[in-house]
Amino acid sequence: MIQFEQVTKKYPNGQIALEDVDLTIEDGEFLFVVGPSGAGKSTLLKLITRETSPTSGQILFNSQSISRIPGGKIPQLRRKIGTVFQDFKLLLNRTVFENVAVPLEVLGKKDSEIEKEVSAVLEKVDLLEKASSFPAQLSGGEVQRTAIARAIVAKPEVLLADEPTGDLDPKTAREVVHVLEKINDEDKNIIVMATHNVQIVNHFKKRVIVLEKGKIIKDEKEGKYETD
Amino acid sequence: MRQIKSTLKLLRRSPYQALAAALAMSLTFFIASIFVILIIGGQLVLNYIEQRPQVIAFFKDDVSEAKINEIASSIKSTGLAREVKYVSKEEALAIYRERNKDDPLLLESVSADFLPASIDISVKKAADIDQITKIVKGHTEVERVITPENLVEQLVKWTKTIRLGAVIFVSTLASVSFLIIIMVIGMRIAIRRDEVSIMNLVGATRWYISRPFFIEGALYGIIGASIAVILVYAALLFYSPNIQEFLGPIQVFPINPLFFVYLWAGEALIAALVGIIGAAIALFRYLKIR
Ligand SMILES: Nc1ncnc2c1ncn2[C@@H]1O[C@H](COP(=O)(O)OP(=O)(O)OP(=O)(O)O)[C@@H](O)[C@H]1O
Ligand SMILES: [Mg+2]
């Protein structure tokens, strides 16, 4: 369970990215975070991984305050969270397989285990044939699925996906989110997906929160994303 | 294992920086090895000198054996002498005969009275030769003193100079290689910035991220020290005839191979430490993760 309590994030340059956010995400929940550009979606996700810290308020992960975790224990938090970054952050000089293997290497797993687990996850996102390709040789959807594979390979309790459908065509975008939905069904983990893709949100009928100028203006189960 | 493999891969990818770091290290430790050998060599020469009588005092003809013995024991009581040996006129003659046994002409012309009695003094420390010589000369019964004082004095002075030179020279070179290591590893961190930040975001510990850089630093040290010791070994082998000629009766060759093993182990350890500390500073300075 993830709880935001009165969270405000003000960047050092004075920009307020989130203001007084109260939010509870239950275990196994699939949540869309939507809102216009600059609304604070990425910031919300970065607060969960402690890429950044709240200016005030606190965030609890399984009842433990994320901002009170000492620096040396941050890696342990991050191992429980898989992230699909808005800019993917794939290593261009490593193959799909090697990119997906990074979180397992970090955990100190043996080569044989890595081989097995990476293959399994590539199968799940339907990328097995591309295992030895480099990111530059992939289509947009394949890049996205590689990023998802890396985010889920270590079986995290929480999966954060920041704009994973980027500029994909509607069909590919839907496939990508379908993969996430499948993972959510199978692993019962928390999935938080930031997006401004209206069709996707309306198609999947999950919980939706709408951010605007750093504030939650709407929170609905099986919600829709209405644009005016 | 995987870490070492990926470190090696990195070294292959940008060989010039790696070369610069390893060469700086090998130059440092080559020079250091030469100083170590000079210092050990100087010590060997001093030990050699300390092992034989360095001060020989010849007595006037009319000095009695009892008086000589008295002087001998007074010298012994200074505590500076390791051994004081009385050589009577007869013994001197015997030695003389032995030395010149192939020359009947010289043998005939000499009788025991002709040679002075003496005491042969060996000191505990070569540095004390001067002082003992002074004490011996202070006795009026002594006619003449032979000492290698100049040689020893020079030698002691030289060893001191070499030690000082070693400290200054080697520490300067070590600082330079230290800085080069910091620079090279700093560049490595910069090149791997993306990788580092991704590993950090997927939960790598600081230690996990830093380890390859420490390994790299240590590797530069170990490779550098190894090259240095191999060069020194080759140089010593090549110049051994000249060195032996210079040292005369002091036997140093063949050098025990263990010496090189110890030299290598010692230098590799120190060099690895230099590399690791260099890496630590580079990491502290350039690795910005949270
Ligand atoms: N590191 C930062 N320093 C200063 N301001 C920042 C920083 N990161 C984000 N901001 C600002 O905070 C606000 C929220 O940014 P955020 O990235 O969370 O938006 P977003 O909802 O993810 O937008 P997008 O849909 O374009 O990705 C924006 O005004 C942005 O300019
Ligand atoms: Mg964003």
Short mmCIF file of C-alpha atoms in Angstrom, two decimals, chain A:
data_model
loop_
_atom_site.label_atom_id
_atom_site.label_comp_id
_atom_site.label_asym_id
_atom_site.label_seq_id
_atom_site.Cartn_x
_atom_site.Cartn_y
_atom_site.Cartn_z
CA MET A 1 0.00 0.00 0.00
CA ILE A 2 1.18 3.48 -0.87
CA GLN A 3 -0.16 6.53 0.95
CA PHE A 4 0.45 10.19 0.18
CA GLU A 5 -0.35 12.41 3.15
CA GLN A 6 -0.60 16.15 2.48
CA VAL A 7 2.31 15.94 0.08
CA THR A 8 3.67 19.13 -1.41
CA LYS A 9 6.66 19.24 -3.70
CA LYS A 10 8.29 22.51 -4.49
CA TYR A 11 11.40 22.36 -6.66
CA PRO A 12 14.38 24.49 -5.62
CA ASN A 13 13.60 26.93 -8.45
CA GLY A 14 10.28 27.70 -6.77
CA GLN A 15 8.14 25.62 -9.13
CA ILE A 16 5.35 23.90 -7.22
CA ALA A 17 4.90 20.47 -8.85
CA LEU A 18 2.49 18.93 -6.32
CA GLU A 19 0.34 20.58 -3.71
CA ASP A 20 -1.45 18.98 -0.76
CA VAL A 21 -1.81 15.61 -2.40
CA ASP A 22 -3.68 12.94 -0.43
CA LEU A 23 -3.77 9.58 -2.13
CA THR A 24 -4.03 5.94 -1.12
CA ILE A 25 -3.12 3.17 -3.53
CA GLU A 26 -4.19 -0.30 -2.39
CA ASP A 27 -2.24 -3.47 -3.05
CA GLY A 28 -3.02 -4.94 -6.45
CA GLU A 29 -4.48 -1.70 -7.71
CA PHE A 30 -4.03 -0.44 -11.28
CA LEU A 31 -4.05 3.33 -11.31
CA PHE A 32 -3.92 5.82 -14.15
CA VAL A 33 -2.53 9.24 -13.32
CA VAL A 34 -3.60 11.68 -15.97
CA GLY A 35 -3.35 15.39 -16.51
CA PRO A 36 -1.88 17.93 -18.85
CA SER A 37 1.83 18.36 -19.34
CA GLY A 38 3.48 19.84 -16.27
CA ALA A 39 0.65 18.74 -13.97
CA GLY A 40 3.06 16.83 -11.73
CA LYS A 41 2.62 13.22 -12.89
CA SER A 42 6.32 12.41 -13.16
CA THR A 43 6.97 14.16 -9.88
CA LEU A 44 4.39 11.97 -8.17
CA LEU A 45 6.18 8.84 -9.42
CA LYS A 46 9.63 10.18 -8.55
CA LEU A 47 8.50 10.75 -4.99
CA ILE A 48 7.67 7.04 -4.67
CA THR A 49 11.15 5.96 -5.77
CA ARG A 50 12.73 8.74 -3.75
CA GLU A 51 14.34 10.20 -6.80
CA THR A 52 13.14 13.34 -5.15
CA SER A 53 11.78 14.14 -1.68
CA PRO A 54 8.61 15.98 -0.67
CA THR A 55 8.91 19.52 0.60
CA SER A 56 6.23 18.75 3.18
CA GLY A 57 3.90 15.90 4.04
CA GLN A 58 4.91 12.27 3.86
CA ILE A 59 4.66 9.19 1.70
CA LEU A 60 4.19 5.79 3.27
CA PHE A 61 5.08 2.56 1.52
CA ASN A 62 3.72 -0.43 3.42
CA SER A 63 3.31 1.92 6.39
CA GLN A 64 6.94 2.97 6.31
CA SER A 65 7.82 6.59 5.61
CA ILE A 66 9.81 6.78 2.40
CA SER A 67 11.46 10.05 3.29
CA ARG A 68 12.75 8.63 6.57
CA ILE A 69 14.63 5.81 4.85
CA PRO A 70 18.34 6.40 5.40
CA GLY A 71 20.43 6.92 2.26
CA GLY A 72 22.03 3.51 2.46
CA LYS A 73 18.64 1.77 2.45
CA ILE A 74 17.26 3.49 -0.65
CA PRO A 75 18.46 0.67 -2.91
CA GLN A 76 16.29 -1.74 -0.92
CA LEU A 77 13.26 0.44 -1.55
CA ARG A 78 14.02 0.67 -5.24
CA ARG A 79 14.37 -3.07 -5.56
CA LYS A 80 10.72 -3.35 -4.60
CA ILE A 81 9.73 -0.87 -7.29
CA GLY A 82 10.06 -1.32 -11.04
CA THR A 83 9.98 1.82 -13.14
CA VAL A 84 9.31 2.43 -16.82
CA PHE A 85 10.86 5.85 -17.21
CA GLN A 86 9.34 8.54 -19.37
CA ASP A 87 12.61 8.67 -21.34
CA PHE A 88 13.07 4.86 -21.06
CA LYS A 89 16.68 5.14 -19.92
CA LEU A 90 17.83 2.14 -21.90
CA LEU A 91 21.56 1.67 -22.32
CA LEU A 92 22.25 2.15 -26.01
CA ASN A 93 25.41 0.09 -26.00
CA ARG A 94 23.72 -2.95 -24.50
CA THR A 95 21.38 -5.41 -26.13
CA VAL A 96 17.76 -5.85 -25.12
CA PHE A 97 18.78 -8.88 -23.10
CA GLU A 98 21.58 -7.03 -21.31
CA ASN A 99 19.34 -4.06 -20.58
CA VAL A 100 16.67 -6.23 -19.06
CA ALA A 101 19.32 -8.10 -17.05
CA VAL A 102 20.53 -4.97 -15.20
CA PRO A 103 18.16 -5.17 -12.19
CA LEU A 104 19.02 -8.84 -11.70
CA GLU A 105 22.74 -8.16 -11.92
CA VAL A 106 22.28 -5.50 -9.31
CA LEU A 107 20.65 -8.11 -7.08
CA GLY A 108 23.73 -10.29 -7.53
CA LYS A 109 21.95 -13.16 -9.24
CA LYS A 110 23.89 -15.92 -10.95
CA ASP A 111 24.28 -15.88 -14.74
CA SER A 112 22.15 -18.99 -15.11
CA GLU A 113 19.27 -17.47 -13.13
CA ILE A 114 19.56 -14.23 -15.07
CA GLU A 115 19.43 -16.13 -18.35
CA LYS A 116 16.28 -17.93 -17.27
CA GLU A 117 14.44 -14.97 -15.76
CA VAL A 118 15.27 -12.54 -18.53
CA SER A 119 14.14 -15.02 -21.16
CA ALA A 120 10.89 -15.59 -19.29
CA VAL A 121 10.15 -11.90 -19.07
CA LEU A 122 11.07 -11.26 -22.71
CA GLU A 123 8.65 -14.01 -23.62
CA LYS A 124 5.97 -12.30 -21.57
CA VAL A 125 6.38 -9.01 -23.44
CA ASP A 126 6.88 -10.88 -26.71
CA LEU A 127 10.43 -9.71 -27.37
CA LEU A 128 12.32 -12.97 -27.38
CA GLU A 129 13.40 -12.64 -31.01
CA LYS A 130 14.85 -9.20 -30.30
CA ALA A 131 16.93 -10.29 -27.35
CA SER A 132 20.23 -9.57 -29.03
CA SER A 133 19.19 -6.35 -30.77
CA PHE A 134 20.40 -2.97 -29.63
CA PRO A 135 17.84 -0.27 -28.70
CA ALA A 136 18.62 1.69 -31.86
CA GLN A 137 17.46 -1.30 -33.92
CA LEU A 138 14.03 -1.44 -32.24
CA SER A 139 10.67 0.06 -33.11
CA GLY A 140 9.06 2.45 -30.64
CA GLY A 141 6.78 -0.25 -29.25
CA GLU A 142 9.68 -2.64 -28.83
CA VAL A 143 11.65 -0.01 -26.96
CA GLN A 144 8.69 0.49 -24.66
CA ARG A 145 8.29 -3.22 -24.07
CA THR A 146 12.01 -3.53 -23.34
CA ALA A 147 11.64 -0.84 -20.70
CA ILE A 148 8.64 -2.69 -19.26
CA ALA A 149 10.54 -5.97 -19.26
CA ARG A 150 13.35 -4.36 -17.30
CA ALA A 151 10.88 -2.83 -14.86
CA ILE A 152 9.20 -6.15 -14.08
CA VAL A 153 12.06 -8.60 -14.36
CA ALA A 154 12.86 -8.49 -10.64
CA LYS A 155 9.17 -9.03 -9.75
CA PRO A 156 8.64 -5.72 -7.99
CA GLU A 157 5.78 -5.04 -5.61
CA VAL A 158 5.10 -1.79 -7.41
CA LEU A 159 5.35 -0.99 -11.09
CA LEU A 160 5.53 2.67 -12.06
CA ALA A 161 5.11 3.47 -15.72
CA ASP A 162 5.66 7.06 -16.81
CA GLU A 163 4.05 7.62 -20.20
CA PRO A 164 4.85 4.11 -21.44
CA THR A 165 2.76 4.64 -24.54
CA GLY A 166 4.59 7.82 -25.51
CA ASP A 167 4.05 8.42 -29.19
CA LEU A 168 2.89 4.96 -30.15
CA ASP A 169 0.04 4.43 -32.58
CA PRO A 170 -3.25 3.59 -30.80
CA LYS A 171 -3.04 -0.13 -31.53
CA THR A 172 0.54 -0.56 -30.27
CA ALA A 173 -0.20 1.64 -27.27
CA ARG A 174 -3.12 -0.58 -26.38
CA GLU A 175 -0.92 -3.67 -26.67
CA VAL A 176 1.65 -2.17 -24.35
CA VAL A 177 -0.96 -1.36 -21.70
CA HIS A 178 -2.45 -4.77 -22.18
CA VAL A 179 0.90 -6.23 -21.17
CA LEU A 180 0.78 -4.10 -18.01
CA GLU A 181 -2.76 -5.28 -17.29
CA LYS A 182 -1.67 -8.88 -17.68
CA ILE A 183 1.18 -8.33 -15.24
CA ASN A 184 -1.23 -6.72 -12.78
CA ASP A 185 -3.61 -9.69 -13.07
CA GLU A 186 -0.87 -12.26 -12.64
CA ASP A 187 1.37 -10.70 -10.03
CA LYS A 188 -1.20 -8.66 -8.10
CA ASN A 189 1.25 -5.80 -7.79
CA ILE A 190 0.49 -2.11 -7.69
CA ILE A 191 0.71 -0.46 -11.08
CA VAL A 192 0.74 3.30 -11.43
CA MET A 193 0.73 4.56 -14.98
CA ALA A 194 1.07 8.22 -15.87
CA THR A 195 -0.32 9.15 -19.23
CA HIS A 196 -2.24 11.68 -21.23
CA ASN A 197 -3.53 9.12 -23.70
CA VAL A 198 -7.29 9.58 -23.54
CA GLN A 199 -8.27 6.51 -25.53
CA ILE A 200 -6.12 4.22 -23.42
CA VAL A 201 -7.59 5.48 -20.15
CA ASN A 202 -11.11 5.20 -21.42
CA HIS A 203 -10.53 1.77 -22.89
CA PHE A 204 -9.09 0.03 -19.82
CA LYS A 205 -11.57 1.28 -17.22
CA LYS A 206 -9.27 1.45 -14.22
CA ARG A 207 -9.06 3.85 -11.34
CA VAL A 208 -8.13 7.29 -12.64
CA ILE A 209 -6.82 10.31 -10.80
CA VAL A 210 -6.59 13.60 -12.61
CA LEU A 211 -3.87 16.06 -11.70
CA GLU A 212 -3.96 19.66 -12.62
CA LYS A 213 -1.35 22.18 -11.59
CA GLY A 214 -0.16 19.82 -8.90
CA LYS A 215 -3.55 19.12 -7.38
CA ILE A 216 -5.76 16.05 -7.59
CA ILE A 217 -8.99 17.35 -9.09
CA LYS A 218 -10.67 14.01 -9.68
CA ASP A 219 -10.34 10.44 -8.38
CA GLU A 220 -12.66 7.77 -9.80
CA LYS A 221 -12.86 4.02 -9.86
CA GLU A 222 -13.32 2.71 -13.42
CA GLY A 223 -12.89 6.31 -14.38
CA LYS A 224 -12.76 8.11 -17.62
CA TYR A 225 -10.53 10.86 -18.81
CA GLU A 226 -12.70 13.65 -20.09
CA THR A 227 -11.13 16.48 -21.89
CA ASP A 228 -12.90 19.75 -22.21
#
